[in-house]
Every structure is written in structure tokens, then in C-alpha cells.
Short mmCIF file of C-alpha atoms in Angstrom, two decimals:
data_model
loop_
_atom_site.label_atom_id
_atom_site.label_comp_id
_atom_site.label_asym_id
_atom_site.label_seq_id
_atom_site.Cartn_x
_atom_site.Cartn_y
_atom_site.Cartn_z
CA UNK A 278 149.78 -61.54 -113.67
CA UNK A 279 145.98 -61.74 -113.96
CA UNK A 280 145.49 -62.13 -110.07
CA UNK A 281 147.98 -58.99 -109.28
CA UNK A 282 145.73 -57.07 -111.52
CA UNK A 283 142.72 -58.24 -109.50
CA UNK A 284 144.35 -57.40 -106.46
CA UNK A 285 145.48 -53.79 -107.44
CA UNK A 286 141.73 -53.15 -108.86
CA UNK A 287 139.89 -54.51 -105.57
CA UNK A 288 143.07 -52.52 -103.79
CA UNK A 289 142.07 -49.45 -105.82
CA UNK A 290 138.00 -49.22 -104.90
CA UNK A 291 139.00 -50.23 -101.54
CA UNK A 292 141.43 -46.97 -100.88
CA UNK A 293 139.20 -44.84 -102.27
CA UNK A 294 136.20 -45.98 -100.19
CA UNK A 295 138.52 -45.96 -96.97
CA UNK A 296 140.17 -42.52 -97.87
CA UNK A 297 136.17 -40.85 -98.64
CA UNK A 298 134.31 -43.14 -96.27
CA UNK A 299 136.85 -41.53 -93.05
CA UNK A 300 136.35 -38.11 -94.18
CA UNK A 301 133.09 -38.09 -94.98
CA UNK A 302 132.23 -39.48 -91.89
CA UNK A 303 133.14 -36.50 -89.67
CA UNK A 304 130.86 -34.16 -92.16
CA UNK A 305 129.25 -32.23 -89.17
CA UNK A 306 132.75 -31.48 -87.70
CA UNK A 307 134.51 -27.89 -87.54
CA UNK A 308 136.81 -28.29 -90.49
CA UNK A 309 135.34 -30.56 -92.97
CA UNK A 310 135.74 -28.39 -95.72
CA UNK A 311 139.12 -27.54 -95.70
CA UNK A 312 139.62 -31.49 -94.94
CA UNK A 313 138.27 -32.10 -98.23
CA UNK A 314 140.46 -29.86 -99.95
CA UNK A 315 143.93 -30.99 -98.19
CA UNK A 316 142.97 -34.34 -99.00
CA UNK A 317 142.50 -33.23 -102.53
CA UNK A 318 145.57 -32.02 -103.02
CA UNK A 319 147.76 -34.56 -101.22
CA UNK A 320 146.23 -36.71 -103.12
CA UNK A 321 146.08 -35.62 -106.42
CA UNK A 322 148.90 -32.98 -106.47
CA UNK A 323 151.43 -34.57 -105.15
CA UNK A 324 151.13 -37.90 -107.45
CA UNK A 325 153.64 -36.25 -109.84
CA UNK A 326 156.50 -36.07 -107.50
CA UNK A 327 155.89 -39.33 -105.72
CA UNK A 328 156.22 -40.70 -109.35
CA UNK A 329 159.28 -39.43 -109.77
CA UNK A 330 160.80 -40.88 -106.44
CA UNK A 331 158.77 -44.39 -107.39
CA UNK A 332 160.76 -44.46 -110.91
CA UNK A 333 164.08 -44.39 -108.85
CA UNK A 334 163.01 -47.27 -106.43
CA UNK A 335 162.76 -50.96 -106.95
CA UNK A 336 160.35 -51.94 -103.77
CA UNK A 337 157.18 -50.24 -105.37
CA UNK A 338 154.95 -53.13 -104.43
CA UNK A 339 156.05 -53.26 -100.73
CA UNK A 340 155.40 -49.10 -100.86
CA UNK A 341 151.91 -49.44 -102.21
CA UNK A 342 150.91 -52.66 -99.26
CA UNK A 343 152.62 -50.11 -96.82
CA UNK A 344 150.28 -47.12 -98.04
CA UNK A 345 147.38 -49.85 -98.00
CA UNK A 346 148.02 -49.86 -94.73
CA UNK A 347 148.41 -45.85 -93.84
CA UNK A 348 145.40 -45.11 -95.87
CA UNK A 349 143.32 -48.23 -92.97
CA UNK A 350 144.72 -45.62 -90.05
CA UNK A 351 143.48 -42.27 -91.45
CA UNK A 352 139.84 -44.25 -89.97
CA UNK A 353 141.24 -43.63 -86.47
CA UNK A 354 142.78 -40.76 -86.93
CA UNK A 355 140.45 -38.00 -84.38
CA UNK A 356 139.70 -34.72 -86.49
CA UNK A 357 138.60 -34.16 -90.44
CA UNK A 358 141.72 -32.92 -90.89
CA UNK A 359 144.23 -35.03 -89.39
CA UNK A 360 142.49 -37.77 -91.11
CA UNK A 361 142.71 -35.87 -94.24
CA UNK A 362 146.69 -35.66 -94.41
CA UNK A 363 146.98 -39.31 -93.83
CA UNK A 364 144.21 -40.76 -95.94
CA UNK A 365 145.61 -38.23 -98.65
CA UNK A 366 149.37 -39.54 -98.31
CA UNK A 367 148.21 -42.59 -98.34
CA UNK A 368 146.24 -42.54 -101.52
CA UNK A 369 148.77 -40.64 -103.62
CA UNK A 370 151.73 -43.26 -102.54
CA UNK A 371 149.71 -46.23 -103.81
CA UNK A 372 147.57 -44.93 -106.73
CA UNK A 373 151.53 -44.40 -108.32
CA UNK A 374 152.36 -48.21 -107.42
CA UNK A 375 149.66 -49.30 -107.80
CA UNK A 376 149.86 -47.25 -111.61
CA UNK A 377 153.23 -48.22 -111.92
CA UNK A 378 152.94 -52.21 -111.18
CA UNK A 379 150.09 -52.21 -113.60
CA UNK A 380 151.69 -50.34 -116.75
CA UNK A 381 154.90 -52.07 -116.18
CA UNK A 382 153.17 -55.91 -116.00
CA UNK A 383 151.13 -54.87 -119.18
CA UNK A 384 153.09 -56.52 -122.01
CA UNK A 385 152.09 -53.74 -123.84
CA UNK A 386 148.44 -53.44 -123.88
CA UNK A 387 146.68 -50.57 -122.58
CA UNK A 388 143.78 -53.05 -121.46
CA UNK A 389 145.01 -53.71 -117.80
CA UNK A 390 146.01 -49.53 -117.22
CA UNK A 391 141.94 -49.11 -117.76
CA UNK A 392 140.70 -51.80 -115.54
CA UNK A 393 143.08 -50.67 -112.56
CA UNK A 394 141.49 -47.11 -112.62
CA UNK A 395 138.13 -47.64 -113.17
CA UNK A 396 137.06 -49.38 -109.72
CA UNK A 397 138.23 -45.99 -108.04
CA UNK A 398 135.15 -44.31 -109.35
CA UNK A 399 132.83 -46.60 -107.22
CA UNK A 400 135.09 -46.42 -104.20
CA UNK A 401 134.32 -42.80 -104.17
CA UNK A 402 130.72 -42.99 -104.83
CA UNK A 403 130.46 -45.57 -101.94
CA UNK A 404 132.57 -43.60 -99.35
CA UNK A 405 130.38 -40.31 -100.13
CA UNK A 406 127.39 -42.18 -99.96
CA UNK A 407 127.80 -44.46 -96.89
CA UNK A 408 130.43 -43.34 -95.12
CA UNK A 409 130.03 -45.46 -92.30
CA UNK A 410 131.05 -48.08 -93.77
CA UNK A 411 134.38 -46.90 -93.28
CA UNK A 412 135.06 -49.37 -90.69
CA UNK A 413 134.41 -52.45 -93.10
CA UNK A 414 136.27 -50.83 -95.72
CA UNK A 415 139.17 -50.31 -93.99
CA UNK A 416 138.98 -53.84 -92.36
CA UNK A 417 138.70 -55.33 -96.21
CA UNK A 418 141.63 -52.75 -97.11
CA UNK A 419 144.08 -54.12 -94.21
CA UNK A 420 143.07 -57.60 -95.83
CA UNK A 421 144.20 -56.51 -99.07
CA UNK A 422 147.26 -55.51 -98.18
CA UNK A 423 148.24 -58.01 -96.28
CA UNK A 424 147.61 -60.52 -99.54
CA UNK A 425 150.03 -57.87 -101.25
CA UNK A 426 152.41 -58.92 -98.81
CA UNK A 427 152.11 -62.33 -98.86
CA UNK A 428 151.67 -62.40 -102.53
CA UNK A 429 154.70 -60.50 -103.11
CA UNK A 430 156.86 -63.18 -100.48
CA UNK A 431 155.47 -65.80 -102.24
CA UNK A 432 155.37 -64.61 -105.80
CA UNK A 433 158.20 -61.88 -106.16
CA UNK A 434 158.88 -62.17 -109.65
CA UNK A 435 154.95 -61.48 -110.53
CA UNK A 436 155.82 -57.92 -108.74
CA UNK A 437 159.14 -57.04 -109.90
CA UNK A 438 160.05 -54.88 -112.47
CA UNK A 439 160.48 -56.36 -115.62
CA UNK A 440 164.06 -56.33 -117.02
CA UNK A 441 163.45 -54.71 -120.20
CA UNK A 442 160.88 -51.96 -120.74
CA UNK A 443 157.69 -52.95 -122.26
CA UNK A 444 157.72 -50.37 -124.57
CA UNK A 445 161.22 -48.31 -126.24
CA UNK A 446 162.86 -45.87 -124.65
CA UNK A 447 162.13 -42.36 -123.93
CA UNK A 448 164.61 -41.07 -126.86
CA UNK A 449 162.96 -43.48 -129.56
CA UNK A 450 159.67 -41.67 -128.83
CA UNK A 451 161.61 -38.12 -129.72
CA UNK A 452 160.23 -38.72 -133.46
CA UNK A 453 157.30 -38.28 -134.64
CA UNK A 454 155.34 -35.23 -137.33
CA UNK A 455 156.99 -32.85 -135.64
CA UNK A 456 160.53 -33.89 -137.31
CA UNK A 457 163.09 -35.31 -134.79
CA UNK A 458 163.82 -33.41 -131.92
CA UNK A 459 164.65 -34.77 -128.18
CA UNK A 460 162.51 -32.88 -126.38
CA UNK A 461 159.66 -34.29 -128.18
CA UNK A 462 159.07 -36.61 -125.24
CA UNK A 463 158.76 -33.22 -122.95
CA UNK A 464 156.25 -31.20 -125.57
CA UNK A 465 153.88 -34.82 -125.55
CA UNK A 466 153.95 -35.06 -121.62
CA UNK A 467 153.31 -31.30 -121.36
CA UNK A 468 150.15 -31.74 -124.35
CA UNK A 469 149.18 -34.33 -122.65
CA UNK A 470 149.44 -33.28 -119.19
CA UNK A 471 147.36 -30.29 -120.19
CA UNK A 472 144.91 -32.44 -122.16
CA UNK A 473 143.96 -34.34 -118.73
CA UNK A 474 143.90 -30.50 -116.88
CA UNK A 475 141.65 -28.85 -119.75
CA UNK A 476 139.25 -31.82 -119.53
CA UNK A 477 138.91 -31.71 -116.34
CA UNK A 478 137.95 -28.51 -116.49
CA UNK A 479 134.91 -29.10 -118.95
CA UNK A 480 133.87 -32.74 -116.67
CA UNK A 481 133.61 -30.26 -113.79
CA UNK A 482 132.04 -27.35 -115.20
CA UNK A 483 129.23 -29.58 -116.18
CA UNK A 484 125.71 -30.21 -113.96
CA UNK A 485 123.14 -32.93 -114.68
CA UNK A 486 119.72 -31.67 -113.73
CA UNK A 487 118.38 -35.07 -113.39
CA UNK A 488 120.69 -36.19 -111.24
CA UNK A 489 118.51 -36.32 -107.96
CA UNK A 490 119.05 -39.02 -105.51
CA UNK A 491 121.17 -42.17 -104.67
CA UNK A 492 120.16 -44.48 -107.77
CA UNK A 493 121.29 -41.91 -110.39
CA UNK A 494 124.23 -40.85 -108.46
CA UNK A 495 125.11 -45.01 -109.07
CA UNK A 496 124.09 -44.75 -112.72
CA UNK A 497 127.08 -42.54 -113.42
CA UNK A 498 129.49 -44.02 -111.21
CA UNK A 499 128.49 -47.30 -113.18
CA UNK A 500 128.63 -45.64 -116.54
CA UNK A 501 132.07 -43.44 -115.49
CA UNK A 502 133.21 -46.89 -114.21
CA UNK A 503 132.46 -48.43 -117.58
CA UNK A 504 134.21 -45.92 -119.12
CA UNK A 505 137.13 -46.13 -117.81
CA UNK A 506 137.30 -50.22 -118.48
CA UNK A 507 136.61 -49.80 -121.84
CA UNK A 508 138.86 -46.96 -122.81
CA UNK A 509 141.66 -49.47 -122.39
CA UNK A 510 140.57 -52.35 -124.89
CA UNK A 511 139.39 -49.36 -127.17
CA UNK A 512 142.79 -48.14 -127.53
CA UNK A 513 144.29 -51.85 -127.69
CA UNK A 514 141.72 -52.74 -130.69
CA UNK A 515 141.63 -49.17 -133.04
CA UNK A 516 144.34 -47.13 -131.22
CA UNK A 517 144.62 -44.33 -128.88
CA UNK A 518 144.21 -41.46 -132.21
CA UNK A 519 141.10 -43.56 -133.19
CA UNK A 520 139.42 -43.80 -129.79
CA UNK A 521 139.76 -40.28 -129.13
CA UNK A 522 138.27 -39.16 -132.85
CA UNK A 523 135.29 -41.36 -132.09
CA UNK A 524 134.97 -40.47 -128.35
CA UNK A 525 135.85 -36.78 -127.73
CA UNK A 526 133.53 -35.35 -130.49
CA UNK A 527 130.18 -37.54 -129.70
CA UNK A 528 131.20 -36.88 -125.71
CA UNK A 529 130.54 -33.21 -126.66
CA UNK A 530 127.66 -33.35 -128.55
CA UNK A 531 126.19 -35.65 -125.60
CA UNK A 532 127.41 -32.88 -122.94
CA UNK A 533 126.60 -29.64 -124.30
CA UNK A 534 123.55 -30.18 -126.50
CA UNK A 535 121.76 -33.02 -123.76
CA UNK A 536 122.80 -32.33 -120.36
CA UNK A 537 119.20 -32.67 -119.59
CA UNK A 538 118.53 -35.65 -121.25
CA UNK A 539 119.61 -38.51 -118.51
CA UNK A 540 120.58 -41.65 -120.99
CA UNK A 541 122.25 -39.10 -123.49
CA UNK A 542 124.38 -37.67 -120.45
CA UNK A 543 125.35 -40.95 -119.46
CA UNK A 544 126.37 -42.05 -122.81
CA UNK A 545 128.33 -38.37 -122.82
CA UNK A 546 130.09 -39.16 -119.60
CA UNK A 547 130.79 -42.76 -120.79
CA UNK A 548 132.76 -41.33 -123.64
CA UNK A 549 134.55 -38.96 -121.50
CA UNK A 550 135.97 -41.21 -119.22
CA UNK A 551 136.95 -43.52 -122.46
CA UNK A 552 139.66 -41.00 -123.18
CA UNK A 553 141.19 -40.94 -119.62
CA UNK A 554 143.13 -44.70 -120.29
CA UNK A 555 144.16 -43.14 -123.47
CA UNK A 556 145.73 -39.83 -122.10
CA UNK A 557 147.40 -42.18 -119.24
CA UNK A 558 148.90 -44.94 -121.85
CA UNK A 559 150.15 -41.87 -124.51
CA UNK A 560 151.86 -40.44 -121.40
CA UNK A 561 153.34 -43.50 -120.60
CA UNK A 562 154.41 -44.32 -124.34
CA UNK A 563 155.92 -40.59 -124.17
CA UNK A 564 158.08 -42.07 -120.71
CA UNK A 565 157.82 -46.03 -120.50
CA UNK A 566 161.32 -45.97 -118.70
CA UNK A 567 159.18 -43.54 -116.15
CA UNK A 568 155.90 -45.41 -115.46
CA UNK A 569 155.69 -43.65 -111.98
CA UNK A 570 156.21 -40.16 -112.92
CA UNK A 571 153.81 -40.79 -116.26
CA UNK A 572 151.04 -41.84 -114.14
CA UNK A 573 151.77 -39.07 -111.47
CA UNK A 574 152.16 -36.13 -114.02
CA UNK A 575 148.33 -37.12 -115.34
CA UNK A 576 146.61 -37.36 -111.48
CA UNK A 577 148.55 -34.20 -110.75
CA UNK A 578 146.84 -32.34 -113.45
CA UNK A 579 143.19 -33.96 -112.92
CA UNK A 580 143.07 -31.23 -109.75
CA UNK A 581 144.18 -28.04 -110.80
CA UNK A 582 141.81 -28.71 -113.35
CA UNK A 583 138.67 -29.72 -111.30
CA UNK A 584 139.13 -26.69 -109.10
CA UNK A 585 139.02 -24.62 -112.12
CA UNK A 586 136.29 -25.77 -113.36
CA UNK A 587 134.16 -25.69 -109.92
CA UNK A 588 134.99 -21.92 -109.35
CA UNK A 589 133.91 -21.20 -112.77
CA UNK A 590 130.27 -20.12 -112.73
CA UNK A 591 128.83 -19.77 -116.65
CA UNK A 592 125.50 -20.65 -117.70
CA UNK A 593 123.68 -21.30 -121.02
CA UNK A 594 125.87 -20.00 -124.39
CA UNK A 595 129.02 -19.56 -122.66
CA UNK A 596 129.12 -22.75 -120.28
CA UNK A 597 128.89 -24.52 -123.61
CA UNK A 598 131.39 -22.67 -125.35
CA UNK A 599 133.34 -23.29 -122.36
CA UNK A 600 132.63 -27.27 -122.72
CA UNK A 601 132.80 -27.51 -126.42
CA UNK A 602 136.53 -25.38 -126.27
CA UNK A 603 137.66 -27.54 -122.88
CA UNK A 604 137.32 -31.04 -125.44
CA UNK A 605 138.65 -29.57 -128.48
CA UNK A 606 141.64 -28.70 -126.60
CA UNK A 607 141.87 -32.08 -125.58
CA UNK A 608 141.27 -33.66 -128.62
CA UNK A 609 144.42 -31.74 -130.30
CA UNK A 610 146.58 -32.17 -127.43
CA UNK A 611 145.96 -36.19 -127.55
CA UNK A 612 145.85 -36.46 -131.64
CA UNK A 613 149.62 -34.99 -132.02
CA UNK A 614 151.16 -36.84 -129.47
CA UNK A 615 149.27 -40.01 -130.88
CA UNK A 616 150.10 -39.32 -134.26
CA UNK A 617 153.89 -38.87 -133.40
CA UNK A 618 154.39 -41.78 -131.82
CA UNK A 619 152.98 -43.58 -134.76
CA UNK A 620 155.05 -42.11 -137.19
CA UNK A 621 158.21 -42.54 -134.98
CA UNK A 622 156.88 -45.99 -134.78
CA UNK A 623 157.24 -46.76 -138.38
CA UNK A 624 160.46 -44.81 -138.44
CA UNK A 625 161.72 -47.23 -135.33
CA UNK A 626 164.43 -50.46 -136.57
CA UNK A 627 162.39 -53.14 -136.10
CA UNK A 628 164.58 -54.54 -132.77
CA UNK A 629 163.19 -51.31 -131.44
CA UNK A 630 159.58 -52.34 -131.65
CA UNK A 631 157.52 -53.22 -128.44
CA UNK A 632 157.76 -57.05 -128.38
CA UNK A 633 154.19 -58.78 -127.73
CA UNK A 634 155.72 -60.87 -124.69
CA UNK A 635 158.38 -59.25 -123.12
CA UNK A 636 158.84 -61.47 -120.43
CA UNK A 637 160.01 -64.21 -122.67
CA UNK A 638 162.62 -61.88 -123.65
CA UNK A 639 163.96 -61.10 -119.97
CA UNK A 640 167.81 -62.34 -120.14
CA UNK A 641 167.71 -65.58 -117.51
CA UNK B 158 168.82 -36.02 -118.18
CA UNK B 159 167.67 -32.43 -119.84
CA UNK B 160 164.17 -34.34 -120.32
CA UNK B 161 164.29 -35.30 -116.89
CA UNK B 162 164.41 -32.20 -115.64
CA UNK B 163 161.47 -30.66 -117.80
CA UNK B 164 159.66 -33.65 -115.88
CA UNK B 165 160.66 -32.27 -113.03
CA UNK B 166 159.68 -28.59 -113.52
CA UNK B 167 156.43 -29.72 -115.12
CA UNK B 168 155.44 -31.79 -111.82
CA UNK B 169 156.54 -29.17 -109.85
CA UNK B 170 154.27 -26.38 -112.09
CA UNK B 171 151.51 -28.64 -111.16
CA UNK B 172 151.54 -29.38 -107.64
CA UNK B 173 152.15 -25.44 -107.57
CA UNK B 174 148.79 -24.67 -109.88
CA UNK B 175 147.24 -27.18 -107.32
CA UNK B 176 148.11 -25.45 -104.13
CA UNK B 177 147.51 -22.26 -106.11
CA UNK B 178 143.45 -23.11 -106.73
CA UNK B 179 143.16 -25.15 -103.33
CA UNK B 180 143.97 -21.70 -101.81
CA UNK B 181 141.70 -19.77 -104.14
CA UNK B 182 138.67 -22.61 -102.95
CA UNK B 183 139.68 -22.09 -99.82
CA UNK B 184 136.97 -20.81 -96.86
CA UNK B 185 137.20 -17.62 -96.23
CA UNK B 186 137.09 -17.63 -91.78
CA UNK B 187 135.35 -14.32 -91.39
CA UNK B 188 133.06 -12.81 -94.49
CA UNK B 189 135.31 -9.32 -94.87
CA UNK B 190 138.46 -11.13 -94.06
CA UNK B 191 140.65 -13.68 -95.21
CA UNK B 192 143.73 -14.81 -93.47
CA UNK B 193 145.20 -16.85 -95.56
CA UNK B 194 148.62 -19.27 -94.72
CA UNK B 195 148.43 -21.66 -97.70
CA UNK B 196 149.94 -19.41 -99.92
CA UNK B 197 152.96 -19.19 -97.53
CA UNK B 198 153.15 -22.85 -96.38
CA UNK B 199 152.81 -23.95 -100.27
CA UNK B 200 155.63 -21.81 -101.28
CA UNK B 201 157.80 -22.49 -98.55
CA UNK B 202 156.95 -26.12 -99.50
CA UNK B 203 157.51 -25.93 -103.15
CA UNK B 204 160.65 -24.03 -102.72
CA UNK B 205 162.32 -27.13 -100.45
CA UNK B 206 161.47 -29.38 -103.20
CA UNK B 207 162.83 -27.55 -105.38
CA UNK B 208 165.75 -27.40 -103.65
CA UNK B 209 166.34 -30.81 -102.34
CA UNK B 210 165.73 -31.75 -105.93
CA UNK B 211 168.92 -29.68 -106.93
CA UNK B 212 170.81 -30.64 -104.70
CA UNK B 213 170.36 -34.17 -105.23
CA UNK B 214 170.99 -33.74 -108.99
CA UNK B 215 173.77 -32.16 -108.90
CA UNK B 216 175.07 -34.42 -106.07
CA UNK B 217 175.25 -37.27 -108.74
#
């Protein structure tokens, strides 16, 4: 599995790049704006649905080399826009394969979910910042996809979906400290779904003074990067209710009190980005017979939520209220879920129980 | 297959808040005066999915 999970996470910085580095490059063009925006929101928006028509299909790894390969044409696409619509297509179709690959191959351990969405982060950075590089990018990207291709000829069974869910069913997570109640599953999505919205919000309502030129633009990719790899072996060593306790509160002390204060900012955005593997692998312990659609529902939210908080314009007291409310919020909406999946743990028969190595288990 | 459906309306509730603010963030082409066709187009677009979505269900 290790070298599909190396794939996916070169896969994922290498989309990103392409799909920033294309736009980015016609900057000066009529249009370039609203580009950014469509792009945006194919992207993001539309994750949710394409996760629901992933969950139904078998061929997700053949859907995310093909969307490899959409997201290399957006570079010759003529017009901000044009490119836009494919780059954004492109993106949406494999960050839910690519999502849904990961989670499904991850015998259980939220470890691999972080490390597949962390290289994004520098992708982006990299497109913004040298966009033409776009060429080489997309050149590396076609590469890519065409060792998806032969990977997957050569090595199906490291692709296909396992026979048995990691993880129980979407009914044996329908108990929990709310008492026992089936739609359960729907209230956790929805908490969580607007835990990944609200902080969103806060991330983007907040500006770093210090943050002047290329090198400290890298510093936070590197530390939002870090983040995000870390979040996943966090929730794998003290839980998902533990890393958030730890995480959320010291993220907001770092954010609101020391936005001025360039290693106490980074630390702050470190911390944020530690939650975002635990928001994705609650969702997808809320659904793990929908890895697709749990994945989607979380990138659909992360835009509503960034827009938000970019047309909000507060200063001083109340951007900090705003801030300090924004990862409350999500600090509630991930600690219920989390707790009531542990206590419909305990609750579960033990032939319920997510088995360490379910690929043993897979009837021959 | 109830659950499924909240999944459903939830995805859709997004992708409609995210069309929603895109249009909001969207440039205005003359200072006094904003034609806008997202609003339209997203609804129109929205309300197919929807539909097809329907459809499908209750063709199985």
C-alpha cells in the first residue's frame, strides 16, 4: 500500500500546482478574477456530490488517473476561464479518489488520510508563486498518472476496494451520548460538516502582519503542511477528542492574542491545520461505507466558509471575538461526535469492532 | 436509505451556500450596476440535480 500512498501524495501537490500554476499564469488577462472564483467552487463545492457518485462506483482509481490527466489540459486550455472549469473539474474528481483510495486502504488508522492532504498545501503555494512552472508541473502530473495506470494494470488488488469496510457500518455509529437514534450518523456529518465551514471561517478571517515576501509565505505552507501530517498520527496515538482538546484551544490563544508575533502564528496555524485530519477521519467514522461522499461533504464546506470569512471585514475586539467564537464552535461540533462514537464503541459486540488488518480478513 | 438522503440534501445545501457566496464575491462589471447570472445559472443547476437525483432514487 505504502507506494499507492506515495503516489496519491506526489499526485496531490502535483494537481494543485498544475490547477494554480495554469490560472495563475494568465493573471494580467480580462477575467482572472472571476476564474479564480469558478475554479473555487468547482473545485471545492462540488466535492460533495462527486462523492456521492464515487461511493456508487467501483473504478475510482481509473477516475482519479483520468482527472490526472484533465487537470494536465486545463495548461492549454486559451482563456482564465476556460482553464478554470477544467482545472476545477479536474481537481474535485480526483481529490474524492484520491480521498477515497486513501481512507479505504487505511486499515484503520487515520495516519495515511493526513499525509495524502497535506502535500496540497505546497502545491498551491508553488502554483501562486511560480506559476510558470505550470508547464513542468503538468508534464510531472501526466507522469503521475500514467504510473496510476500502470500501477493499477499491474497491481489491481493494491487499488481495489477492500471487501469489508475498514471500519463498522454506518448504523453501528447511530450510538453514542446522545442515546440511540439512527440519524445519529446525519446530526455527526452535519456537526461536523459545519465544524470544517465555521473554521474556515476564523483561518480566513485571520491576517499575519509579518507575512511579507516569498520566504514567509513558505514558512506557513511548511508549517500548514506539517500540520496537516501530523494531525493524522495525533489522532492515531491520543484520539481524535484528545487532539482537538489540546489543539483547538492553544490554536486560539496563538491566533487571537499573537497574530503579530511570527513563530507564535506559525505554531497557531500548525495547530489549526492538526484538526483538519481529525474532522475528515470523524466524518468518515460517521460514513465508512461512504468514504467518497465523507471526504466530499468536508471540501464542500471548506468554501462556503472561506468566502465568509474573506467578505467579513472586523478589526481589533470583534475580529477576535469572531476567531475565538469560529474555534469554539468547532471544538463542540468535533468533541460530540468524537465522544459518541466512543461510547457506541464500547457499546459495539466485539465482532463489530474495526479489525487491525482487515485485509487478512477479506473472504478468498 | 433515509440517512442517505440527509447526505444528499446536506451536499446539496452546500454546493448551494457555495454558489450563494461565490456570487456575493463576485465583481461587480460596472460600479452602480451589477448584472448578475450566477444566481440564475446556480439555481437552474442545483434544481437539475436535484432532480436527476429523484428521479434516480425513486427509479430503484
Amino acid at each position: 500500500m505504502m507506494p499507492v500512498l506515495a503516489l496519491n501524495c506526489i499526485s496531490h501537490f502535483l494537481v494543485d500546482g498544475v490547477c494554480v500554476a495554469s490560472i495563475f499564469a494568465l493573471a494580467a488577462e480580462r477575467g482572472f478574477y472571476e476564474a479564480v472564483l469558478v475554479y473555487n467552487t468547482l473545485a471545492f463545492a462540488t466535492q460533495c456530490l462527486v462523492g456521492l457518485w464515487i461511493d456508487k462506483r467501483e473504478d475510482r482509481a481509473r477516475a482519479q488517473a483520468l482527472s490526472m490527466l484533465l487537470v494536465c489540459c486545463s495548461v492549454f486550455a486559451p482563456g482564465p476561464v476556460l482553464r478554470a472549469v477544467i482545472a476545477g473539474c479536474g481537481n474535485s474528481v480526483f481529490h474524492v479518489c484520491g480521498g477515497t483510495v486513501t481512507m479505504e486502504h487505511s486499515k484503520g488508522k487515520a495516519r495515511d488520510l493526513g499525509l495524502f492532504v497535506a502535500p496540497g498545501a505546497f502545491g498551491v503555494t508553488l502554483g501562486t508563486l511560480w506559476p510558470q512552472l505550470s508547464p513542468v508541473f503538468s508534464a510531472l502530473l501526466a507522469l503521475a498518472a500514467a504510473l496510476v495506470l500502470y500501477s493499477l494494470k499491474k497491481y489491481p488488488e493494491s487499488w481495489a476496494k477492500p471487501a469489508e469496510p475498514v471500519l463498522p457500518s454506518i448504523e453501528q455509529a447511530g450510538q453514542g451520548a446522545l442515546g440511540s437514534s439512527k440519524y445519529l450518523p446525519a446530526l455527526y456529518a452535519s456537526l461536523l460538516t459545519a465544524a470544517v465551514a465555521v473554521r474556515a471561517v476564523g483561518g480566513s478571517a485571520v491576517s499575519f502582519p509579518w507575512m511579507t515576501g516569498i520566504g514567509a509565505r513558505l514558512l506557513l505552507t511548511l508549517f500548514v503542511f506539517s500540520g496537516k501530517s501530523l494531525g493524522g498520527f495525533f489522532v492515531d496515538r491520543i484520539g481524535e477528542r484528545r487532539t482537538a482538546l489540546i489543539s483547538l484551544p492553544l490554536c486560539a490563544v496563538c491566533i487571537v492574542f499573537f497574530q503579530e508575533l511570527a513563530p507564535l502564528s506559525l505554531l497557531g496555524q500548525l495547530l489549526l491545520n492538526l484538526t483538519m485530519p481529525v474532522t475528515l477521519w470523524l466524518l468518515y467514522r460517521v460514513m465508512p461505507d461512504s468514504p467518497g461522499t465523507a471526504f466530499g461533504l468536508a471540501a464542500s464546506a471548506l468554501w462556503p466558509g472561506t468566502l465568509l470569512g474573506n467578505l467579513i471585514s472586523l478589526t481589533g475586539t470583534a475580529k477576535n471575538a469572531l476567531l475565538s467564537a469560529c474555534l469554539a464552535f468547532a471544538l463542540f461540533a468535533v468533541l460530540l461526535p468524537s465522544k459518541g462514537l466512543e461510547e457506541g464503541a464500547k457499546d459495539r459486540p466485539e465482532k463489530l469492532k474495526p479489525s487491525s488488518d482487515p485485509v487478512k480478513e477479506v473472504p478468498k | 436509505m433515509k440517512i442517505r438522503s440527509l447526505l444528499i440534501s446536506l451536499s446539496l445545501v452546500l454546493l448551494s451556500a457555495g454558489l450563494a457566496f461565490a456570487d456575493v464575491a463576485w465583481p461587480a462589471p460596472e460600479p452602480e450596476k451589477k448584472t448578475n447570472y450566477i444566481i440564475p445559472i446556480a439555481v437552474t443547476a442545483v434544481c437539475v440535480i436535484a432532480i436527476a437525483l429523484i428521479i434516480r432514487k425513486k427509479k430503484k
